[in-house]
Short mmCIF file of C-alpha atoms and ligand atoms in Angstrom, two decimals:
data_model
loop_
_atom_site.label_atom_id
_atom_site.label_comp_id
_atom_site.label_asym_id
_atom_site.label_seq_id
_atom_site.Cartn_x
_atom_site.Cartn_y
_atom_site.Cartn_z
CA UNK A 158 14.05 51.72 65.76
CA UNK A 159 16.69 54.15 65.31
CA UNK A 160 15.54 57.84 65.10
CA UNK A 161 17.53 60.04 62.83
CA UNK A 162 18.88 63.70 63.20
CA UNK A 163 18.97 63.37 67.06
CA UNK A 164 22.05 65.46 66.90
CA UNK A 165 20.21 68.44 65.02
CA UNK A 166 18.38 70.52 68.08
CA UNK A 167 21.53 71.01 69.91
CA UNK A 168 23.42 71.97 66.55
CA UNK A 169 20.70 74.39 65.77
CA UNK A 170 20.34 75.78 69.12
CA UNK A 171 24.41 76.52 68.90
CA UNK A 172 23.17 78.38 65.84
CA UNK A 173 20.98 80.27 67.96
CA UNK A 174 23.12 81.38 70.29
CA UNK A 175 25.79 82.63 68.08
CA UNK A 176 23.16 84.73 66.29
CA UNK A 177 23.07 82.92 63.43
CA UNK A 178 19.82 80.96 63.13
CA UNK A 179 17.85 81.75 60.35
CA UNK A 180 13.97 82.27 60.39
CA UNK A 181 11.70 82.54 57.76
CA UNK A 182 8.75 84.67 57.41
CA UNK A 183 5.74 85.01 54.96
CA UNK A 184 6.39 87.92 52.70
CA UNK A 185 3.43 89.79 51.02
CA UNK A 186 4.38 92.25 47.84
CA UNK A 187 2.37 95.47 47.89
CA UNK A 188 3.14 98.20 45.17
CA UNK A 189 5.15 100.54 45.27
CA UNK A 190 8.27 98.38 45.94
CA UNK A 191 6.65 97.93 49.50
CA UNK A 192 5.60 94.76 51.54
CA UNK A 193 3.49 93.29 54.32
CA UNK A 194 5.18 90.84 57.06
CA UNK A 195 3.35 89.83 60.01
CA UNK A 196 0.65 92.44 59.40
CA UNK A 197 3.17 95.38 59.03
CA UNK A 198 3.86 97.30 56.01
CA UNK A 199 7.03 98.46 55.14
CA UNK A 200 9.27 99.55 52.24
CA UNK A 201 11.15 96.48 50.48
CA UNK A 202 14.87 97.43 50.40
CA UNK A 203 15.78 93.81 50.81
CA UNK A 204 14.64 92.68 47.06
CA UNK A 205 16.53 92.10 44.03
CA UNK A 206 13.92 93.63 41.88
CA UNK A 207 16.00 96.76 40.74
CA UNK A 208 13.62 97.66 38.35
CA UNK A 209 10.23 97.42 39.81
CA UNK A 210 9.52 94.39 37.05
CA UNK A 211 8.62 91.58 39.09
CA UNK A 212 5.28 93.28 39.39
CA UNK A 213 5.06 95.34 36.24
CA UNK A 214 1.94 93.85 34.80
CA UNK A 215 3.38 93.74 31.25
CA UNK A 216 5.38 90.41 32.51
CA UNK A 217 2.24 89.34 34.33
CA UNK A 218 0.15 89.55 30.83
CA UNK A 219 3.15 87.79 28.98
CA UNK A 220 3.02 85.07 31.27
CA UNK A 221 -0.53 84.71 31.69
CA UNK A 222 -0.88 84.91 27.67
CA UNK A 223 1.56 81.90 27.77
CA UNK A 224 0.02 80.13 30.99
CA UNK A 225 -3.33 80.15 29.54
CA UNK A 226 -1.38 78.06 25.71
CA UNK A 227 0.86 76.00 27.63
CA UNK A 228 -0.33 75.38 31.09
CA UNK A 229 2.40 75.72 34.12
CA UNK A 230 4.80 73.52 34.16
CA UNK A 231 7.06 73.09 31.07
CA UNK A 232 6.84 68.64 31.51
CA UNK A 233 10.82 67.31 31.01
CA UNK A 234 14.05 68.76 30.57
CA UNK A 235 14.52 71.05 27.44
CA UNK A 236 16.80 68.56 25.48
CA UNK A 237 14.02 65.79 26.16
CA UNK A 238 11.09 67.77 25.45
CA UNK A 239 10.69 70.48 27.40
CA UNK A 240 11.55 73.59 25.60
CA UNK A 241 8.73 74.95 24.06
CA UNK A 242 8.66 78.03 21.34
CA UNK A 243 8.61 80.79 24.47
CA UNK A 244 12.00 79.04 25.21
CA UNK A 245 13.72 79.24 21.76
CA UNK A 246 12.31 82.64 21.93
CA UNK A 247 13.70 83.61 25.03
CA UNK A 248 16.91 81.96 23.94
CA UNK A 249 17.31 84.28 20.40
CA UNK A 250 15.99 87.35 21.90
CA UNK A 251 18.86 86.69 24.85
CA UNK A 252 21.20 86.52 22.45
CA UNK A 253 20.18 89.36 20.85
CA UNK A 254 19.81 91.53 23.53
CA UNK A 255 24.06 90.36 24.27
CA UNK A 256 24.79 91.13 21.17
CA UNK A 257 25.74 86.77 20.87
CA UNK A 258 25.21 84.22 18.43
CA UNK A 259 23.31 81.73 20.71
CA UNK A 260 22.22 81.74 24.51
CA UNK A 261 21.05 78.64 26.56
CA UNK A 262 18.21 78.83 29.48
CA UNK A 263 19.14 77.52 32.78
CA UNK A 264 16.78 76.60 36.07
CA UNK A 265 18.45 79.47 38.00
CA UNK A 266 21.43 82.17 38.00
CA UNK A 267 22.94 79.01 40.47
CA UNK A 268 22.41 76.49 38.57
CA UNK A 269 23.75 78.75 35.57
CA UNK A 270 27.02 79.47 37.54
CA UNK A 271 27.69 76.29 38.76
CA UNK A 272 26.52 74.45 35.85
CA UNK A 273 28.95 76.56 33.19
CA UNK A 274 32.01 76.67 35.71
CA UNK A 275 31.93 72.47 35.79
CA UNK A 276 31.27 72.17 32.57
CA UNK A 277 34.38 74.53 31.68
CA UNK A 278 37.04 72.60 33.77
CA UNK A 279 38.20 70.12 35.17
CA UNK A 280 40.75 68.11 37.51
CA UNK A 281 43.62 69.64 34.74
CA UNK A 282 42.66 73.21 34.86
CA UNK A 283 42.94 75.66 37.65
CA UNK A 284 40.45 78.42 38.75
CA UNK A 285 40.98 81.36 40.32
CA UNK A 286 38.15 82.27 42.49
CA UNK A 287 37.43 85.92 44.36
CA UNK A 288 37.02 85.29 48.42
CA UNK A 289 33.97 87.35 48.21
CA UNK A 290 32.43 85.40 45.22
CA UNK A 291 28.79 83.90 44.95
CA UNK A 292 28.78 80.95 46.93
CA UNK A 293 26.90 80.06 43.67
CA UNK A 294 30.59 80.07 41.63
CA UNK A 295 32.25 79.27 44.71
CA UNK A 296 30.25 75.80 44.71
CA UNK A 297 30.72 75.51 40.89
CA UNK A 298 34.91 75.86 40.86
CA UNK A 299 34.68 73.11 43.39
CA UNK A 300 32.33 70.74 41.70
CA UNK A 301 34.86 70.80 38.42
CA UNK A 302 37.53 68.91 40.17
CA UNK A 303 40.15 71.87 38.99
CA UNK A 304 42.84 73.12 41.42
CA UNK A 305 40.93 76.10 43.32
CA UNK A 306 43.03 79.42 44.18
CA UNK A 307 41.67 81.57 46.31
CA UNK A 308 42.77 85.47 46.45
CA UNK A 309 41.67 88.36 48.25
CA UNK A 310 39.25 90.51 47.13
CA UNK A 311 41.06 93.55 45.02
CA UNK A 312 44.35 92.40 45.82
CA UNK A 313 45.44 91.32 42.47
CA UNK A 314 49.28 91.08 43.01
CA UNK A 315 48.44 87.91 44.85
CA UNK A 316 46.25 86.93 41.85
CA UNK A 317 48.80 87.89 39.87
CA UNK A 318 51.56 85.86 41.69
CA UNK A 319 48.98 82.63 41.62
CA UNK A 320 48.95 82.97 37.54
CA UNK A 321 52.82 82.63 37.18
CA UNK A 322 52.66 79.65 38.98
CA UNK A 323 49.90 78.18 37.01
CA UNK A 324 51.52 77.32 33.74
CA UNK A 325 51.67 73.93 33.84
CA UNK A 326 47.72 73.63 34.00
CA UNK A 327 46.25 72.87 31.03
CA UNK A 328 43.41 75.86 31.41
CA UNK A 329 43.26 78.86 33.33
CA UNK A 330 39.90 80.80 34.58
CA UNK A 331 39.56 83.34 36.51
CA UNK A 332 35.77 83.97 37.77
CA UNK A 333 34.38 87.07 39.83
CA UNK A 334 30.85 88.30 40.48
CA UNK A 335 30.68 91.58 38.50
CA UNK A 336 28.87 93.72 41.19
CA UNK A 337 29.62 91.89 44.54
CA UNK A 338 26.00 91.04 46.33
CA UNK A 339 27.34 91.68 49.82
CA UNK A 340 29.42 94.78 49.08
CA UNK A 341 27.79 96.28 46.16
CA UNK A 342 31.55 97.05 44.33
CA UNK A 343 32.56 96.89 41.25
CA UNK A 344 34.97 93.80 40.34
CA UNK A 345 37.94 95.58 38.74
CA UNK A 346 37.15 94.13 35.44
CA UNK A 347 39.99 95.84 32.91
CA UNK A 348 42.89 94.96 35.16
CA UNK A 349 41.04 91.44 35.64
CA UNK A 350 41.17 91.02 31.86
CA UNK A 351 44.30 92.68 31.34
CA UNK A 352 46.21 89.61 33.86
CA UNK A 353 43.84 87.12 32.57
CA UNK A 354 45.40 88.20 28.93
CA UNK A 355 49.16 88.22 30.01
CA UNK A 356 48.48 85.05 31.94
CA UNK A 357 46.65 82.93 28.59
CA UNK A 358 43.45 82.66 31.24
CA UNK A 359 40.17 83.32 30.93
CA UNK A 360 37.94 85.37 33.03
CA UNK A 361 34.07 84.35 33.80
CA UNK A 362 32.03 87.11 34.97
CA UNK A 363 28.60 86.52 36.83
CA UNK A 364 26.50 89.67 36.31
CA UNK A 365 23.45 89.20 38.32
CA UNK A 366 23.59 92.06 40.26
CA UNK A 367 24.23 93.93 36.93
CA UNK A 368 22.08 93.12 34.31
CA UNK A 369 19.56 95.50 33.65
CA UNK A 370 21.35 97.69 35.64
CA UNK A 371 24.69 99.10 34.63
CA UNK A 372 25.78 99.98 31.22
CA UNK A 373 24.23 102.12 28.11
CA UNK A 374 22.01 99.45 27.25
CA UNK A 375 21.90 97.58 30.12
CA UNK A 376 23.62 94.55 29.54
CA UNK A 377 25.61 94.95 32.50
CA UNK A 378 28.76 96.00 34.66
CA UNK A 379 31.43 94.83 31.60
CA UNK A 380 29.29 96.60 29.01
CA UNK A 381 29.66 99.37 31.60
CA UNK A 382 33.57 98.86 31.48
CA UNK A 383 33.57 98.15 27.98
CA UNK A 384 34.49 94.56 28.78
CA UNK A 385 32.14 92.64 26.76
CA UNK A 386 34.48 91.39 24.28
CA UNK A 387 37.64 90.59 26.71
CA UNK A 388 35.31 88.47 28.72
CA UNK A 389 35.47 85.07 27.87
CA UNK A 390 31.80 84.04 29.78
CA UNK A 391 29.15 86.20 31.08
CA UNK A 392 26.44 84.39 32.94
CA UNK A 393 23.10 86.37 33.44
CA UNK A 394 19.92 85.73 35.84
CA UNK A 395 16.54 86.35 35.33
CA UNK A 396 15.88 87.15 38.86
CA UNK A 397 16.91 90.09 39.46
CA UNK A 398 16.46 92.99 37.33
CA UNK A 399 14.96 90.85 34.79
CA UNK A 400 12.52 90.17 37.74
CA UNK A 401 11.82 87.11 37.12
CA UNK A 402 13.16 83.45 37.19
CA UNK A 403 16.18 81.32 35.58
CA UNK A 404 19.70 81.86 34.52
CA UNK A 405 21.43 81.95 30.83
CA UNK A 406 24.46 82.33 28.96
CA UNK A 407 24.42 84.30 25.68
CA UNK A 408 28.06 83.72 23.80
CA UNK A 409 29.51 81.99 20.58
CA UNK A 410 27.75 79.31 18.75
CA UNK A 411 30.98 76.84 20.15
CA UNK A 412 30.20 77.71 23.59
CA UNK A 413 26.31 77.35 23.91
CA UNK A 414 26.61 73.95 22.04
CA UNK A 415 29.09 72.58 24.86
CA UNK A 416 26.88 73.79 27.14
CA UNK A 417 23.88 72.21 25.67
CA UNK A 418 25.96 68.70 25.68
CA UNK A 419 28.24 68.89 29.04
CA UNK A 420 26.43 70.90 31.63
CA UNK A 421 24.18 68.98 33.68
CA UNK A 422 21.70 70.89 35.75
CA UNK A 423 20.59 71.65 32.60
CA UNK A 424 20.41 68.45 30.93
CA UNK A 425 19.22 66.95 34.13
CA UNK A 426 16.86 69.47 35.27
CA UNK A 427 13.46 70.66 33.98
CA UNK A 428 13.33 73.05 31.52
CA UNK A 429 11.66 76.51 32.99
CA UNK A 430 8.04 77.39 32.98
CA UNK A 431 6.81 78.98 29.37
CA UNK A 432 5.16 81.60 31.13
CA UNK A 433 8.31 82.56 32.59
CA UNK A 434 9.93 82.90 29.50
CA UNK A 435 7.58 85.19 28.61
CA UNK A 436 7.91 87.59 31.30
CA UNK A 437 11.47 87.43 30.81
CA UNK A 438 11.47 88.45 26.93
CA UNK A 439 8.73 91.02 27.76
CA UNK A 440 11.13 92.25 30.24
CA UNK A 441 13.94 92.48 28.47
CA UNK A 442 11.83 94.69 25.97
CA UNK A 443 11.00 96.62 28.77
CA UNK A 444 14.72 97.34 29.65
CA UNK A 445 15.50 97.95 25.64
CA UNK A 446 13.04 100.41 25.24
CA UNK A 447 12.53 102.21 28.92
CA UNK A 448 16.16 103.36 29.64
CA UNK A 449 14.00 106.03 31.92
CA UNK A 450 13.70 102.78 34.10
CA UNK A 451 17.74 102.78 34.91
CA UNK A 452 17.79 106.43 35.08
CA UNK A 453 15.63 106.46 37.70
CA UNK A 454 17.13 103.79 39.72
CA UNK A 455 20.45 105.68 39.21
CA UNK A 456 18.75 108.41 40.61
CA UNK A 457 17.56 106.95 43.65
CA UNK A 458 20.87 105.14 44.25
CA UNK A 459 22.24 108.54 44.31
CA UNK A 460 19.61 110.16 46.66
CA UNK A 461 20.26 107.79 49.29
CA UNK A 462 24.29 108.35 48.82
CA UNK A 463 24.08 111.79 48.92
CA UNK A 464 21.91 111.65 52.13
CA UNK A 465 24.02 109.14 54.18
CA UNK A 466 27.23 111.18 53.27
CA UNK A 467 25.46 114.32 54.64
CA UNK A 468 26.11 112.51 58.20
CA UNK A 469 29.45 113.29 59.46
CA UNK A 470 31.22 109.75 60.06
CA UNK A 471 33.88 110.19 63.22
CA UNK A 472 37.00 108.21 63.53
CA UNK A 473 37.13 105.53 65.77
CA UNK A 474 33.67 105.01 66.84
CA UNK A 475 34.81 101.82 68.47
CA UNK A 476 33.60 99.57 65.66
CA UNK A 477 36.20 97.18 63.83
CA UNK A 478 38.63 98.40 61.39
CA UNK A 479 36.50 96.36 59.21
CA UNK A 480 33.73 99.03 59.62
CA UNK A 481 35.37 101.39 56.30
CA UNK A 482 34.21 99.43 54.12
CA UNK A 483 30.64 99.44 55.32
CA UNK A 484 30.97 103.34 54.46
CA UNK A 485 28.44 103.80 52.01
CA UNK A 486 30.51 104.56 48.43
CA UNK A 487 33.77 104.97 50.33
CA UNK A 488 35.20 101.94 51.37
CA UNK A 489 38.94 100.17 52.14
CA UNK A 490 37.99 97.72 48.76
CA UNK A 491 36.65 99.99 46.36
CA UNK A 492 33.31 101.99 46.16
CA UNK A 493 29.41 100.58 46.35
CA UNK A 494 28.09 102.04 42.76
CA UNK A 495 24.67 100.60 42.31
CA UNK A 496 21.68 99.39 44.02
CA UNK A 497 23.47 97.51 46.84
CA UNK A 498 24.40 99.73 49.88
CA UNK A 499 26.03 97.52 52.65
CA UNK A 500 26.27 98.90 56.20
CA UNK A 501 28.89 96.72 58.17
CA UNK A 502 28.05 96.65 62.01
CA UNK A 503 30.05 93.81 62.86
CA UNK A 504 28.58 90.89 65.40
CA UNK A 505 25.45 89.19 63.75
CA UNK A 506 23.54 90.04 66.88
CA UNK A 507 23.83 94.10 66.08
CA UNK A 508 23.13 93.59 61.98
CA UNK A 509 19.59 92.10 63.06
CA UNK A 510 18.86 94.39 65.53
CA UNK A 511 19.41 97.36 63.78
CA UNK A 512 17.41 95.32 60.62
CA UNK A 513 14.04 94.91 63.79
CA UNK A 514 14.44 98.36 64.41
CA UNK A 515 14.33 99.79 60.68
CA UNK A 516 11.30 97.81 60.59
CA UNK A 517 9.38 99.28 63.13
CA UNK A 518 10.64 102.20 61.02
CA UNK A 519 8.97 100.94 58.20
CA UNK A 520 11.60 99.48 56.46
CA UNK A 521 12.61 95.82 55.42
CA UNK A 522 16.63 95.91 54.92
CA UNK A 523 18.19 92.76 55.03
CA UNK A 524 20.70 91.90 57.96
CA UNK A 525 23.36 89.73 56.31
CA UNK A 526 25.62 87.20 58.45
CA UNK A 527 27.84 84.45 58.09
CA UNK A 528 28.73 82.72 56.45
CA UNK A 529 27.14 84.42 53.96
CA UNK A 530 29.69 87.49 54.78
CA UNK A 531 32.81 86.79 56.40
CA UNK A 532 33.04 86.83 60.30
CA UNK A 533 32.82 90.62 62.11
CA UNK A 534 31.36 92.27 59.13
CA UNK A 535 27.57 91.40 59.53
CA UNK A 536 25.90 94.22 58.07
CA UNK A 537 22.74 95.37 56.86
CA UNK A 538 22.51 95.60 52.78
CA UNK A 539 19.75 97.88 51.56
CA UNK A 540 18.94 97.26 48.11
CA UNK A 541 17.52 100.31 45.45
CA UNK A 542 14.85 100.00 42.99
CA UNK A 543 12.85 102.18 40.61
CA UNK A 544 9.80 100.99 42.26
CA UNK A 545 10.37 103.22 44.88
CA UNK A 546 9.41 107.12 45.46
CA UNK A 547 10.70 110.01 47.47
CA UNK A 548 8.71 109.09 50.57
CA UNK A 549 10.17 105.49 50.58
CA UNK A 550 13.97 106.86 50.50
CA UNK A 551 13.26 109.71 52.70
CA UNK A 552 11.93 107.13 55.22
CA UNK A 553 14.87 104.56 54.97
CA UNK A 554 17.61 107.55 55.68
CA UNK A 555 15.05 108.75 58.14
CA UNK A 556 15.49 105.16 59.90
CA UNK A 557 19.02 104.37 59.35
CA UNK A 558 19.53 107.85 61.09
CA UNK A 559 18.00 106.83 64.03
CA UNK A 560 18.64 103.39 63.75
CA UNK A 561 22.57 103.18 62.55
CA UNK A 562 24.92 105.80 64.50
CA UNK A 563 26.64 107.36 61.57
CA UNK A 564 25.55 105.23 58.56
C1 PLP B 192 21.43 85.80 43.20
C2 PLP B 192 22.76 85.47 42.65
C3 PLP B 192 22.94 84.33 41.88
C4 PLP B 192 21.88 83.28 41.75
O1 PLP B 192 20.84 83.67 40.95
P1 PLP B 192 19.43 82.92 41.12
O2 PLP B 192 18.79 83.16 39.81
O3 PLP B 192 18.74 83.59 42.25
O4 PLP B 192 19.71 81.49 41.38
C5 PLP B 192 24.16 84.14 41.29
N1 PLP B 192 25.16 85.01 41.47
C6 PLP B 192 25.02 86.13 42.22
C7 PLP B 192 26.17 87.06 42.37
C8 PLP B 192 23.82 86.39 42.84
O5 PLP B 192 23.69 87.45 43.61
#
């Protein structure tokens, strides 16, 4: 009998040894935006949940309210019969909230991004794709079939230089993440829109890093940069801020119909839970009428700034050249605004030993490799929320002081 994935052990011990094998861990949520593994509690700064919602117990009434009507799962896809009333709820108060005439629910902010991005082009068009995307767009420009140009992050001549070669295609797009997970920039939105607009292209922006986050309302990093309307797509998650499952697109009546019709992990996948639905919409009530929530994120973003930039940095520490942009808020690509502070050490081996140390510090940070960031920029990426306090930010610049020469 033949015995599959022989070949695996030796592949995964190459892993290994590069120090880049991953291992998973049971994670236990405590309050407080704090967390148990292996028996040890520490601060969460490696969670998306920006605003402390994934535990607010608002959502957890919503969705038990719902659970308790329509049981867990939501049965078949929501064109079959899956989407319930806390779905076409979900969907108009979306909309709403984006200021849109429709919006249409997706499994996840992936399956959102790559189901919108195939559905948008095809082996005719071209797309013009950031190197430090989402894998989550990069994997959707390359399951449409259309041309794929690549160009450096911020360097928008070559972008630029891409377009006027791109005339003959019959569509254009341009896609960026709007705060970049890894780096915690800004995408330069306004010059973005103002090529796309020279160029005839459009420009899809992913904001799940900004939702709930940036902007007067919080809709995001182009409400933020007064974007909104230049931007052809915006595609949201629920995962983040929102803190709690699925993906959606709020736009023009046109544009959620296609969708509905021609993008298939959401034809072909089940619709999401009703309870989760209503968690969303109570969260998104939550972030309408608690803009105290933001503020106070903001503030602790800027706590944490002020504190690492209190640390003299000296040149040529004998790190990479690659190391200024790890620079908290001053970097070689741009600045890290929001809730996403990376700290670039280099080799994969140093990002998860400083991330061991921090914990027997007390605090979870997340050690990012490849290929997840390019090679020789493995870094640790603390992420902000409102959930946390004084004590947990004094503690994390406590650790990263004695953990990170010079963060
Ligand atoms: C997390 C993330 C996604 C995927 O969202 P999920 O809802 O977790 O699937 C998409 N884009 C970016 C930039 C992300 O960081």
């Amino acid at each position: 009998m033949r015995t599959p994935f022989l070949w695996m052990p030796a592949q995964l011990d190459l892993l290994a040894t590069a120090g880049l094998r991953r291992e998973r861990r049971v994670v236990r949520p405590l309050p407080g935006g704090a967390c148990e593994i292996d028996g040890r509690r520490m601060w969460n700064f490696a969670s998306n949940d920006y605003l402390g919602l994934a535990a607010d117990p608002r959502l957890a009434d919503a969705a038990n309210a719902a659970l308790s009507e329509a049981g867990v799962g939501a049965r078949a896809s929501a064109l079959v019969a899956g989407r319930t009333e806390w779905h076409e709820r979900l969907e108009q108060t979306l909309a709403r909230f984006e200021g849109q005439d429709s919006a249409i629910l997706f499994p996840t902010g992936y399956a959102a991004n790559v189901g919108t991005i195939a559905a948008l082009i095809d082996e005719e068009d071209v797309v013009f794709c950031d190197r430090l995307n989402h894998a989550s767009l990069i994997d959707g420009c390359r399951l449409s079939g259309a041309k794929m140009r690549v160009f450096r992050h911020w360097e928008l001549e070559s972008l630029e230089r891409e377009l006027r070669k791109a005339s003959e295609f019959r569509r254009r797009l341009i896609v960026t993440d709007a705060l970049f997970s890894m780096d915690g920039d800004l995408a330069p939105l306004r010059e973005l829109c103002d090529i796309a607009e020279r160029f005839e292209a459009d420009v899809l922006v992913d904001e799940a890093h900004g939702a709930g986050v940036f902007g007067e309302h919080g809709r995001g990093v182009c409400e933020h940069l007064g974007v909104e309307c230049r931007v052809a797509v915006r595609v949201g998650t629920l995962s983040k801020a929102i803190g709690t499952l699925g993906g959606f697109i709020a736009g023009p009546q046109s544009l959620i119909d296609w969708l509905w019709n021609k993008s298939r992990p959401q034809v072909f996948s089940t619709a999401l839970p009703p309870a989760i639905c209503a968690a969303a919409m109570a969260a998104i009530e939550i972030i309408q009428n608690e803009p105290e929530l933001r503020a106070k994120l903001w503030r602790n973003c800027e706590f944490v700034r002020r504190e690492l930039d209190a640390v003299p940095r000296p040149l040529g520490s004998g790190r990479e050249s690659n190391v200024d942009r790890a620079a908290p808020s001053r970097s070689r690509y741009g600045e890290s605004v929001g809730p996403i502070i990376p700290i670039v050490l280099g080799g994969p081996e140093a990002a998860v030993a400083a991330q061991r140390k921090l914990e027997e510090r007390g605090c979870l940070v997340a050690a990012i490799r490849p290929p997840t960031v390019p090679q020789g920029t493995s870094r640790l990426r603390i992420s902000l929320s409102a959930a946390h306090d004084e004590t947990a930010l004094q503690q994390l610049i406590d650790a990263l002081r004695e953990v990170v020469p010079n963060p």
